[in-house]
Short mmCIF file of C-alpha atoms in Angstrom, two decimals:
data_model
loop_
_atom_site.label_atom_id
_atom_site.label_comp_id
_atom_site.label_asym_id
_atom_site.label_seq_id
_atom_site.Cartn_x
_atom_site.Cartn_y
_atom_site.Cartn_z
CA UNK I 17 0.00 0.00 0.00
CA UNK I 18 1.13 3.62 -1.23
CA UNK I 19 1.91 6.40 1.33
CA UNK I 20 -1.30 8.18 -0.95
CA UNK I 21 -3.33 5.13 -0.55
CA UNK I 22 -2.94 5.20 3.33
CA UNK I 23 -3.52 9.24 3.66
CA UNK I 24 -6.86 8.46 1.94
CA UNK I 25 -7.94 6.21 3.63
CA UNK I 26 -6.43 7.81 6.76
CA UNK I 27 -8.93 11.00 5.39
CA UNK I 28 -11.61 8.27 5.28
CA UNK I 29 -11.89 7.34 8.91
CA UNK I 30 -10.83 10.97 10.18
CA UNK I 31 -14.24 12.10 7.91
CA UNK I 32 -16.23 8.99 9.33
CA UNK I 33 -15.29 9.69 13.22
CA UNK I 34 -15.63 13.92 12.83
CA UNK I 35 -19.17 13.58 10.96
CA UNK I 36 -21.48 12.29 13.54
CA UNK I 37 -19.84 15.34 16.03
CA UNK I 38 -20.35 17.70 12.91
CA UNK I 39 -24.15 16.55 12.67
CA UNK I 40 -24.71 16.93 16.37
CA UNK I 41 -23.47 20.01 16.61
CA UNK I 42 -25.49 21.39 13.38
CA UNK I 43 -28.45 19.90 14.80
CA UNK I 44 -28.36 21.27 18.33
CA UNK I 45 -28.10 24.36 17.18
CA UNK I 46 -30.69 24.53 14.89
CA UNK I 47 -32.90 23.07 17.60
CA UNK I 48 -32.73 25.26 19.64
CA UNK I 49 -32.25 28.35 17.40
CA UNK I 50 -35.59 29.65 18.98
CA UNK I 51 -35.55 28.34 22.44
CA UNK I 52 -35.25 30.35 25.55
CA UNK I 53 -32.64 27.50 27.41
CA UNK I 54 -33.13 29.28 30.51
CA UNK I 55 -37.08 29.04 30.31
CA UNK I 56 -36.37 25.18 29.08
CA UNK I 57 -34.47 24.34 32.17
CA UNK I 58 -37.03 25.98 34.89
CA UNK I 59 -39.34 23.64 33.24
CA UNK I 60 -37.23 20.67 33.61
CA UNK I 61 -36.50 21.05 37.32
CA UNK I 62 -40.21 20.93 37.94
CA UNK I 63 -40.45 17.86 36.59
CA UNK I 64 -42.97 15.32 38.24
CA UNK I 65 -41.01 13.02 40.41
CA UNK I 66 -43.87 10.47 40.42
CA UNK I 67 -44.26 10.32 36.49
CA UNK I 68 -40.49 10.47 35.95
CA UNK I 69 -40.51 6.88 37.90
CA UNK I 70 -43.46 5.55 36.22
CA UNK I 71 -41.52 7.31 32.97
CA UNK I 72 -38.13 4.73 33.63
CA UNK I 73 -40.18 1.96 35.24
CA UNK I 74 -41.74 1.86 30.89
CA UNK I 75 -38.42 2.94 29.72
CA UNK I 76 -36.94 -0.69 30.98
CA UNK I 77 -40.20 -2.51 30.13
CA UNK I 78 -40.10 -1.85 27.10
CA UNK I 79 -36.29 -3.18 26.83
CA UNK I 80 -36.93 -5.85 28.68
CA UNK I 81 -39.54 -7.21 25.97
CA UNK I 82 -36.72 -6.21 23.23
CA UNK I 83 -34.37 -8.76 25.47
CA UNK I 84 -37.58 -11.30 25.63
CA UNK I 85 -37.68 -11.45 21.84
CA UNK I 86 -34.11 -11.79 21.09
CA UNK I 87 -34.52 -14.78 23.65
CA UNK I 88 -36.81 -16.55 21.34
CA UNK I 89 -35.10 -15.57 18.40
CA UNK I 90 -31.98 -17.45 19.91
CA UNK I 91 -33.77 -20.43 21.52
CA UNK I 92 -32.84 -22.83 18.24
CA UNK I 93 -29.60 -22.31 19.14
CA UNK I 94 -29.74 -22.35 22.50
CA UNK I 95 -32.29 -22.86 25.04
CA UNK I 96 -31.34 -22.03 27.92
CA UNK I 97 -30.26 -18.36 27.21
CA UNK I 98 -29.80 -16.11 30.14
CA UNK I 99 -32.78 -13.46 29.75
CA UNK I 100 -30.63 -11.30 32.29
CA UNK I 101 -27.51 -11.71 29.79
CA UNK I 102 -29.76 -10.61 26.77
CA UNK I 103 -31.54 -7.55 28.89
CA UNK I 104 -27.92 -6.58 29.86
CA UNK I 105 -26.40 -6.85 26.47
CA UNK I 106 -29.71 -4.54 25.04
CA UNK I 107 -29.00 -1.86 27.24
CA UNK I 108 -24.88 -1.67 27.16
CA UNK I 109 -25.73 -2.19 23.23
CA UNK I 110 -27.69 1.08 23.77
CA UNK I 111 -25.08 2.46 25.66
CA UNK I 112 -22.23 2.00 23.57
CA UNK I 113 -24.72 3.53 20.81
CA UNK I 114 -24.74 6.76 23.42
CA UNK I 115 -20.94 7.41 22.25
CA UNK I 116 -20.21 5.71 19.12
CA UNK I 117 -23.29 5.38 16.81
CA UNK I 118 -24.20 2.45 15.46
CA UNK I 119 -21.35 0.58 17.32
CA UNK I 120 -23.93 -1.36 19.81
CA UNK I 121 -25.34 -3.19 17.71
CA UNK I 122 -22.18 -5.32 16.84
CA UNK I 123 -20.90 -5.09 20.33
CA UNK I 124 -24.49 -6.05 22.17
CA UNK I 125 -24.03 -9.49 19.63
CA UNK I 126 -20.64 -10.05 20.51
CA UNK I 127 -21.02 -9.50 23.84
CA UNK I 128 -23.74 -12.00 23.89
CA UNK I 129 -22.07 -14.33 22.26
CA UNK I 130 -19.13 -14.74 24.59
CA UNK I 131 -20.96 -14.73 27.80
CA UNK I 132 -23.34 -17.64 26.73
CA UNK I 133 -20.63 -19.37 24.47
CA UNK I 134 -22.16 -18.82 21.54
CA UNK I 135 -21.60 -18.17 18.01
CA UNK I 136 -20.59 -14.62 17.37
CA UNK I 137 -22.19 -14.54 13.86
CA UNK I 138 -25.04 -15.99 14.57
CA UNK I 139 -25.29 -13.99 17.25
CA UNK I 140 -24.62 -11.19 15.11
CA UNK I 141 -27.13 -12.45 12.65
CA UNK I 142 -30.06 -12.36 15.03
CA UNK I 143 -29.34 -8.44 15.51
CA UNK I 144 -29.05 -7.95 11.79
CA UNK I 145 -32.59 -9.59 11.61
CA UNK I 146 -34.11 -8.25 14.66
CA UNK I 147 -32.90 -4.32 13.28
CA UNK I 148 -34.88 -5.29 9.73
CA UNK I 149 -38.12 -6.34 11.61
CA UNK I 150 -37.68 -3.05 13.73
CA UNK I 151 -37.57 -1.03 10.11
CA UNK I 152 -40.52 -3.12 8.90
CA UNK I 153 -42.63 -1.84 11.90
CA UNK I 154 -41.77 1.21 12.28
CA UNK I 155 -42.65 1.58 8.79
CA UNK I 156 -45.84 0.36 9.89
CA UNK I 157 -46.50 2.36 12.64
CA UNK I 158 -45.59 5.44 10.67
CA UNK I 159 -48.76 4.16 8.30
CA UNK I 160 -50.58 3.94 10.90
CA UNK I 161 -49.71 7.31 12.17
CA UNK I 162 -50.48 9.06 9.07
CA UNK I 163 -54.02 7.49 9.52
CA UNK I 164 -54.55 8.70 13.10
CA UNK I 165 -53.34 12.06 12.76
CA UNK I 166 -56.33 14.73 12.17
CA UNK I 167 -54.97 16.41 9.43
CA UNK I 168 -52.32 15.19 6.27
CA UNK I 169 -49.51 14.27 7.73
CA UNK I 170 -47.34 14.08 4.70
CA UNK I 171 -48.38 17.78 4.03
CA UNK I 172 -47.20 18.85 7.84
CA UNK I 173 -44.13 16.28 7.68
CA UNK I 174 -42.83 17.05 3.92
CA UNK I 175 -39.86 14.20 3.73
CA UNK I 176 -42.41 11.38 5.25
CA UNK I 177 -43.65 10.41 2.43
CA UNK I 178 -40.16 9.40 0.69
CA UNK I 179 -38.72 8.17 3.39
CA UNK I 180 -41.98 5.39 3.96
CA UNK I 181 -41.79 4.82 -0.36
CA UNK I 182 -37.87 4.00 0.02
CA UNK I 183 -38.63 2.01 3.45
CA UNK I 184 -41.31 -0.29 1.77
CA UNK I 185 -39.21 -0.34 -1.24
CA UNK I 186 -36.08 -1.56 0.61
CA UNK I 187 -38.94 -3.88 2.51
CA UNK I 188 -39.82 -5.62 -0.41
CA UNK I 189 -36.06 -6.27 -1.73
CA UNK I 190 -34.79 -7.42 1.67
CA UNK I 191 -38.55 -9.79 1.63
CA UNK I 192 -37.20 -11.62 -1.45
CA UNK I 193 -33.85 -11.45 -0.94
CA UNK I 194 -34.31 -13.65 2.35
CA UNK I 195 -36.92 -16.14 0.62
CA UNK I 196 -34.30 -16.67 -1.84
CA UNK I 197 -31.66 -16.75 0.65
CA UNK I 198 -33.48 -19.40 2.51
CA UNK I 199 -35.16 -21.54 -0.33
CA UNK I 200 -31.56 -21.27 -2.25
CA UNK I 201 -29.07 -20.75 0.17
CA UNK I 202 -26.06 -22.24 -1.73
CA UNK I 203 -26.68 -21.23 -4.94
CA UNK I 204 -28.03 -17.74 -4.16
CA UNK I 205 -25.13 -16.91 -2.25
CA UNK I 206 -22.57 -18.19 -5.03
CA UNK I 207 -24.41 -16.62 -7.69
CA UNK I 208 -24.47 -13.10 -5.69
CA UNK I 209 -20.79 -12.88 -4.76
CA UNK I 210 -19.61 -13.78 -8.23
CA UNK I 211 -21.47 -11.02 -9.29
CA UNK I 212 -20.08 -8.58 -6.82
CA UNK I 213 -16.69 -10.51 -7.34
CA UNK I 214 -16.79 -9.20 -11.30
CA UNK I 215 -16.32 -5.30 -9.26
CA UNK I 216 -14.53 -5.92 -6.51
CA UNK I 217 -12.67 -8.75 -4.49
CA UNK I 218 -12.95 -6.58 -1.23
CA UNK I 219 -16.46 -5.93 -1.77
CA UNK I 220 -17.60 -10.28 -2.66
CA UNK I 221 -15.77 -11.00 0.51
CA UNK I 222 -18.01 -8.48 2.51
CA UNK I 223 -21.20 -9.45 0.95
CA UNK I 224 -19.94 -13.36 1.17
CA UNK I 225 -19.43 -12.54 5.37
CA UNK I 226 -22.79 -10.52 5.66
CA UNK I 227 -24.75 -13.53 3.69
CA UNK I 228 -22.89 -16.03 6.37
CA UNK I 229 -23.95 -13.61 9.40
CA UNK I 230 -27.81 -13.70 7.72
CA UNK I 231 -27.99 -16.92 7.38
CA UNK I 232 -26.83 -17.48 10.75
CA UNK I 233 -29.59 -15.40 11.62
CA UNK I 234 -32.32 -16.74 9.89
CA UNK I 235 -31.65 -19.93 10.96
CA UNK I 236 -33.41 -19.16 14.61
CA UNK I 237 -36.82 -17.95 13.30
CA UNK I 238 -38.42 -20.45 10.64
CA UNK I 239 -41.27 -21.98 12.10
CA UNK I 240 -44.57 -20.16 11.90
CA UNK I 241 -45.23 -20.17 16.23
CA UNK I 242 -41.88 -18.23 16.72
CA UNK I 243 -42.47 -15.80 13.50
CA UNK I 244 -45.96 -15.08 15.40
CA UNK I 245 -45.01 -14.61 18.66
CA UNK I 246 -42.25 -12.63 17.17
CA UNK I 247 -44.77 -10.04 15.70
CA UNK I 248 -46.58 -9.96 18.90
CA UNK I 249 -43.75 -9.09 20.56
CA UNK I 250 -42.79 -6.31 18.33
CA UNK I 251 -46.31 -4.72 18.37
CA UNK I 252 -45.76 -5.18 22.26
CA UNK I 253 -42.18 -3.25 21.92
CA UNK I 254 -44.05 -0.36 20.11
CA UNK I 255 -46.82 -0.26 22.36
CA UNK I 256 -44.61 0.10 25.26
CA UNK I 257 -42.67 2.86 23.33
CA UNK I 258 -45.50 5.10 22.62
CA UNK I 259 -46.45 4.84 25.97
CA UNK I 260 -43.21 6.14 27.47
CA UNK I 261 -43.36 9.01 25.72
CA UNK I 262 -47.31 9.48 26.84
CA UNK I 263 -45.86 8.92 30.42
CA UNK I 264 -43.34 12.03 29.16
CA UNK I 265 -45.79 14.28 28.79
CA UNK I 266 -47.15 14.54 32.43
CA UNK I 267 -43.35 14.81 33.43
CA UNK I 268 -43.89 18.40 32.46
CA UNK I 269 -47.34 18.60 33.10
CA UNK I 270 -47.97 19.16 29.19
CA UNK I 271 -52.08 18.49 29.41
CA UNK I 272 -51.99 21.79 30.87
CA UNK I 273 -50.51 23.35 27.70
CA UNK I 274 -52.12 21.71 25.23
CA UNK I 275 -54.60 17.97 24.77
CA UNK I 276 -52.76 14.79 25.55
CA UNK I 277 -53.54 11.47 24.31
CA UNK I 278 -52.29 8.17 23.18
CA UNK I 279 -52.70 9.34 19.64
CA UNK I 280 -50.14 12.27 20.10
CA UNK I 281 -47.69 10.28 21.69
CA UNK I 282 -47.97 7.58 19.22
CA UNK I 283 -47.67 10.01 16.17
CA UNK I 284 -44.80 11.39 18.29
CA UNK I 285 -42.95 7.99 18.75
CA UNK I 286 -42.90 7.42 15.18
CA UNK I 287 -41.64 11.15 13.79
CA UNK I 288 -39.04 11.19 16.35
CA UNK I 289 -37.57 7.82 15.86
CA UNK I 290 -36.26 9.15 11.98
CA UNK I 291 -34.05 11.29 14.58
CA UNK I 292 -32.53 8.12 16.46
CA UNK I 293 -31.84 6.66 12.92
CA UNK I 294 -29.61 9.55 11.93
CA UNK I 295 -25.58 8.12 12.69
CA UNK I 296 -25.62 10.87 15.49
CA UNK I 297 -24.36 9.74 19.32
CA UNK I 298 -27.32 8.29 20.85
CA UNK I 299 -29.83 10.50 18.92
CA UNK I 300 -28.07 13.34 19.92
CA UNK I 301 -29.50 16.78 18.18
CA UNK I 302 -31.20 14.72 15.45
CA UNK I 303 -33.71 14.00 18.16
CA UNK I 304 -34.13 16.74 19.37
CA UNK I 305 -34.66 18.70 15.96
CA UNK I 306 -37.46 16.18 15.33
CA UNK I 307 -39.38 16.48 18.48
CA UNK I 308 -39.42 19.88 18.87
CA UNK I 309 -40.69 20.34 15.48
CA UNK I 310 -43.20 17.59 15.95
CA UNK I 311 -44.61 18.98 19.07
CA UNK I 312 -44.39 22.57 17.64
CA UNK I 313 -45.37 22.09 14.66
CA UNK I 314 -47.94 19.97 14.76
CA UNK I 315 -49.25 20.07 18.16
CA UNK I 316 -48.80 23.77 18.94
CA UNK I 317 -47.09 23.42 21.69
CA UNK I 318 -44.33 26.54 22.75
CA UNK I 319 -40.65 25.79 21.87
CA UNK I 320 -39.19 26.06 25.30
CA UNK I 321 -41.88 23.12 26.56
CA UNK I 322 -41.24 21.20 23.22
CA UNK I 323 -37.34 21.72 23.94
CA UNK I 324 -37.85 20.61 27.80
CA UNK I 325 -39.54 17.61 27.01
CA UNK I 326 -36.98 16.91 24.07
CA UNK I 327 -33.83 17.40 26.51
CA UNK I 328 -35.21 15.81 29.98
CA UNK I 329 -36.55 12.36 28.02
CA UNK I 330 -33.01 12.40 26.21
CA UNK I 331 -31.22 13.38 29.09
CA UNK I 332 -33.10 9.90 31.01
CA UNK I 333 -31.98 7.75 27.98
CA UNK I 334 -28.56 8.57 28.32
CA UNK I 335 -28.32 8.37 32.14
CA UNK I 336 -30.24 4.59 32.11
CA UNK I 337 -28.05 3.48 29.06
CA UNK I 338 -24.96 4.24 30.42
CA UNK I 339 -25.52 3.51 33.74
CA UNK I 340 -26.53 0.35 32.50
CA UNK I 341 -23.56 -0.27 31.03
CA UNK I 342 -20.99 0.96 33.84
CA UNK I 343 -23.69 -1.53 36.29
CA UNK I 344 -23.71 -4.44 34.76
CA UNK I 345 -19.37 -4.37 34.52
CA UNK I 346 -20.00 -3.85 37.64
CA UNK I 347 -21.59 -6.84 39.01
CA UNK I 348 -19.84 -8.95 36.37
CA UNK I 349 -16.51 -7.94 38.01
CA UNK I 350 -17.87 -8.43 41.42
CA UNK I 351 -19.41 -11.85 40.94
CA UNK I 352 -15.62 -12.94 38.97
CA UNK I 353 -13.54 -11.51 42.23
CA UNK I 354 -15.38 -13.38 44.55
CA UNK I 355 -14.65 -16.71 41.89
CA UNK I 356 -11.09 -15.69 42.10
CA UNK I 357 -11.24 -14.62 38.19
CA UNK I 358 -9.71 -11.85 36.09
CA UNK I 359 -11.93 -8.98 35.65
CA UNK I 360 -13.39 -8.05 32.53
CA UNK I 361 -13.59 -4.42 30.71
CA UNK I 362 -15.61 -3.13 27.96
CA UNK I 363 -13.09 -4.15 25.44
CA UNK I 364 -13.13 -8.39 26.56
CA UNK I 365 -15.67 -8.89 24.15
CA UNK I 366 -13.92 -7.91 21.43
CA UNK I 367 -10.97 -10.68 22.43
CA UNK I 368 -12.00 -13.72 20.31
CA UNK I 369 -8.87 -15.76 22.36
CA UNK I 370 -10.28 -15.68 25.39
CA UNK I 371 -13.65 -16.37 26.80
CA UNK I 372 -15.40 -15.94 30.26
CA UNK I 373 -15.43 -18.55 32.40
#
């Protein structure tokens, strides 16, 4: 490799690690371009102590349920999974997401993997597959939100509209892609990294690796019962969602400002969540951007409300995630001194040599 070739692709990762701190920035301070902080932050410390518990109390349920259906989707490999290993590895997963976007989901499946001795691609599979089904429902539940909104919400949200035709587009592609993955698995595979082979070696071996971690996947959730209960749970997941950020509102006592129902916070749920899907740390700005405009915008709400609710339910997600994360190395490293073991840190998992014991 050239001196040139490593300065690009030294500019590569330097562009890749100072974007999502360029984006955050940018969209912090267009979200609060109109917000009197000061007015924001009175607001916050008058939160509702009672409905901030009841507000974390949903916050976990509705994790927990994630961890319950990664359970199932993991029982065909093994049954006896512990549900406190897959709760712990949603939230550090979460938490790792906090700081380095997008980096939880690969370390929530490795980290699974070596403390139930498991297969890291597989393991990695099943939160491939489990982040496609989230897409699918959330595309879903944005349908359904255009539908209960009193008004046309494609006219009030102007890039919904594209961003549902590509979801249900990519939908489709990924639906026949995995019926041919599964009916064909050998050939389809073959066929597809020859192709990408023809453009670039680099690129067949990716694809050839990503087809191995699907398949992996897969595997787990074939029969009908577990692709049902599977559904159920994910309606169950966005159920619980919604409701945390109904519980939100009464934090800040927002039925006083304006009407409060399930409806709003459901509508809410969905806008918002195109915010935690922008490569931003933990949501960061992006999320707050979108719910201040949502609540704003369409629910006439003040900014400085709108922009207390947007930094006191972010604020909560970041303290639970990564106390979550610095808790549970906690007790791991308290339960291996009293064994008389090494402790672990957050990069073990990463350490395919060694495993927990």
């Amino acid at each position: 490799m050239t001196s040139a070739e490593k300065n690009r692709i030294n500019i590569k990762k330097l562009i890749g690690y100072l974007m999502p701190v360029i984006l955050t920035f940018l969209f912090l301070y267009f979200a609060f371009l109109k917000v009197d902080l000061k007015k924001s932050f009175s607001l916050i410390l008058n939160t509702s102590l009672f409905w901030l518990i009841i507000y974390v109390l949903v916050f976990f349920l509705s994790h927990f349920i994630r961890a319950l259906r990664w359970k199932l989707m993991v029982k065909s490999v093994k049954q006896d999974v512990s549900l406190f290993n897959l709760f712990s590895a949603v939230m550090i997963g979460y938490g790792v997401n906090c700081v380095i976007p997008r980096l939880g989901e690969v370390y929530r499946g490795l980290f699974i993997g070596r403390w139930e001795g498991l297969s890291r691609t597989t393991m990695l599979g099943t939160v491939v597959i489990e982040r496609i089904i989230d897409i699918g429902a959330f595309a879903f539940a944005s349908l359904l939100s255009v539908y209960i909104f009193p008004g046309n919400l494609f006219d009030q949200v102007i890039w919904l509209k594209t961003s549902l035709m590509i979801g249900f587009a990519a939908i489709f592609v990924v639906s026949l892609l995995i019926v041919f993955m599964v009916k064909y698995e050998e050939k389809f595979g073959y066929v597809i990294v020859r192709i990408f082979s023809k453009f670039s070696k680099k690129l067949s071996e990716k694809f050839a690796e990503l087809f191995s971690t699907l398949i992996s996947g897969l595997s787990s959730i074939q029969d009908f019962k577990t692709i049902f209960i599977i559904i159920l749970y994910t309606a169950l997941i966005l159920f619980f969602y919604a409701l945390n950020s109904y519980v939100g509102f009464f934090m800040l006592d927002m039925q006083n400002y304006g009407t409060i129902n399930f409806a709003l916070a459901w509508v809410f749920m969905t806008i918002s969540a195109y915010g935690v899907i922008i490569p931003t740390p933990g949501g960061t700005g992006s999320y707050h951007i979108i719910s201040i405009f949502v609540l704003t915008q369409l629910y006439n709400f003040d900014y400085e409300l709108s922009a207390a609710y947007a930094l006191l339910t972010h604020f909560i997600s970041y303290f639970v995630f990564i106390g979550s994360t610095v808790g549970v190395i906690y007790l791991v490293n308290k339960f291996r001194v009293k064994k008389g073991i090494k402790k672990e840190n957050f990069f073990t998992v990463f350490d395919i040599n060694s495993e927990p014991k």
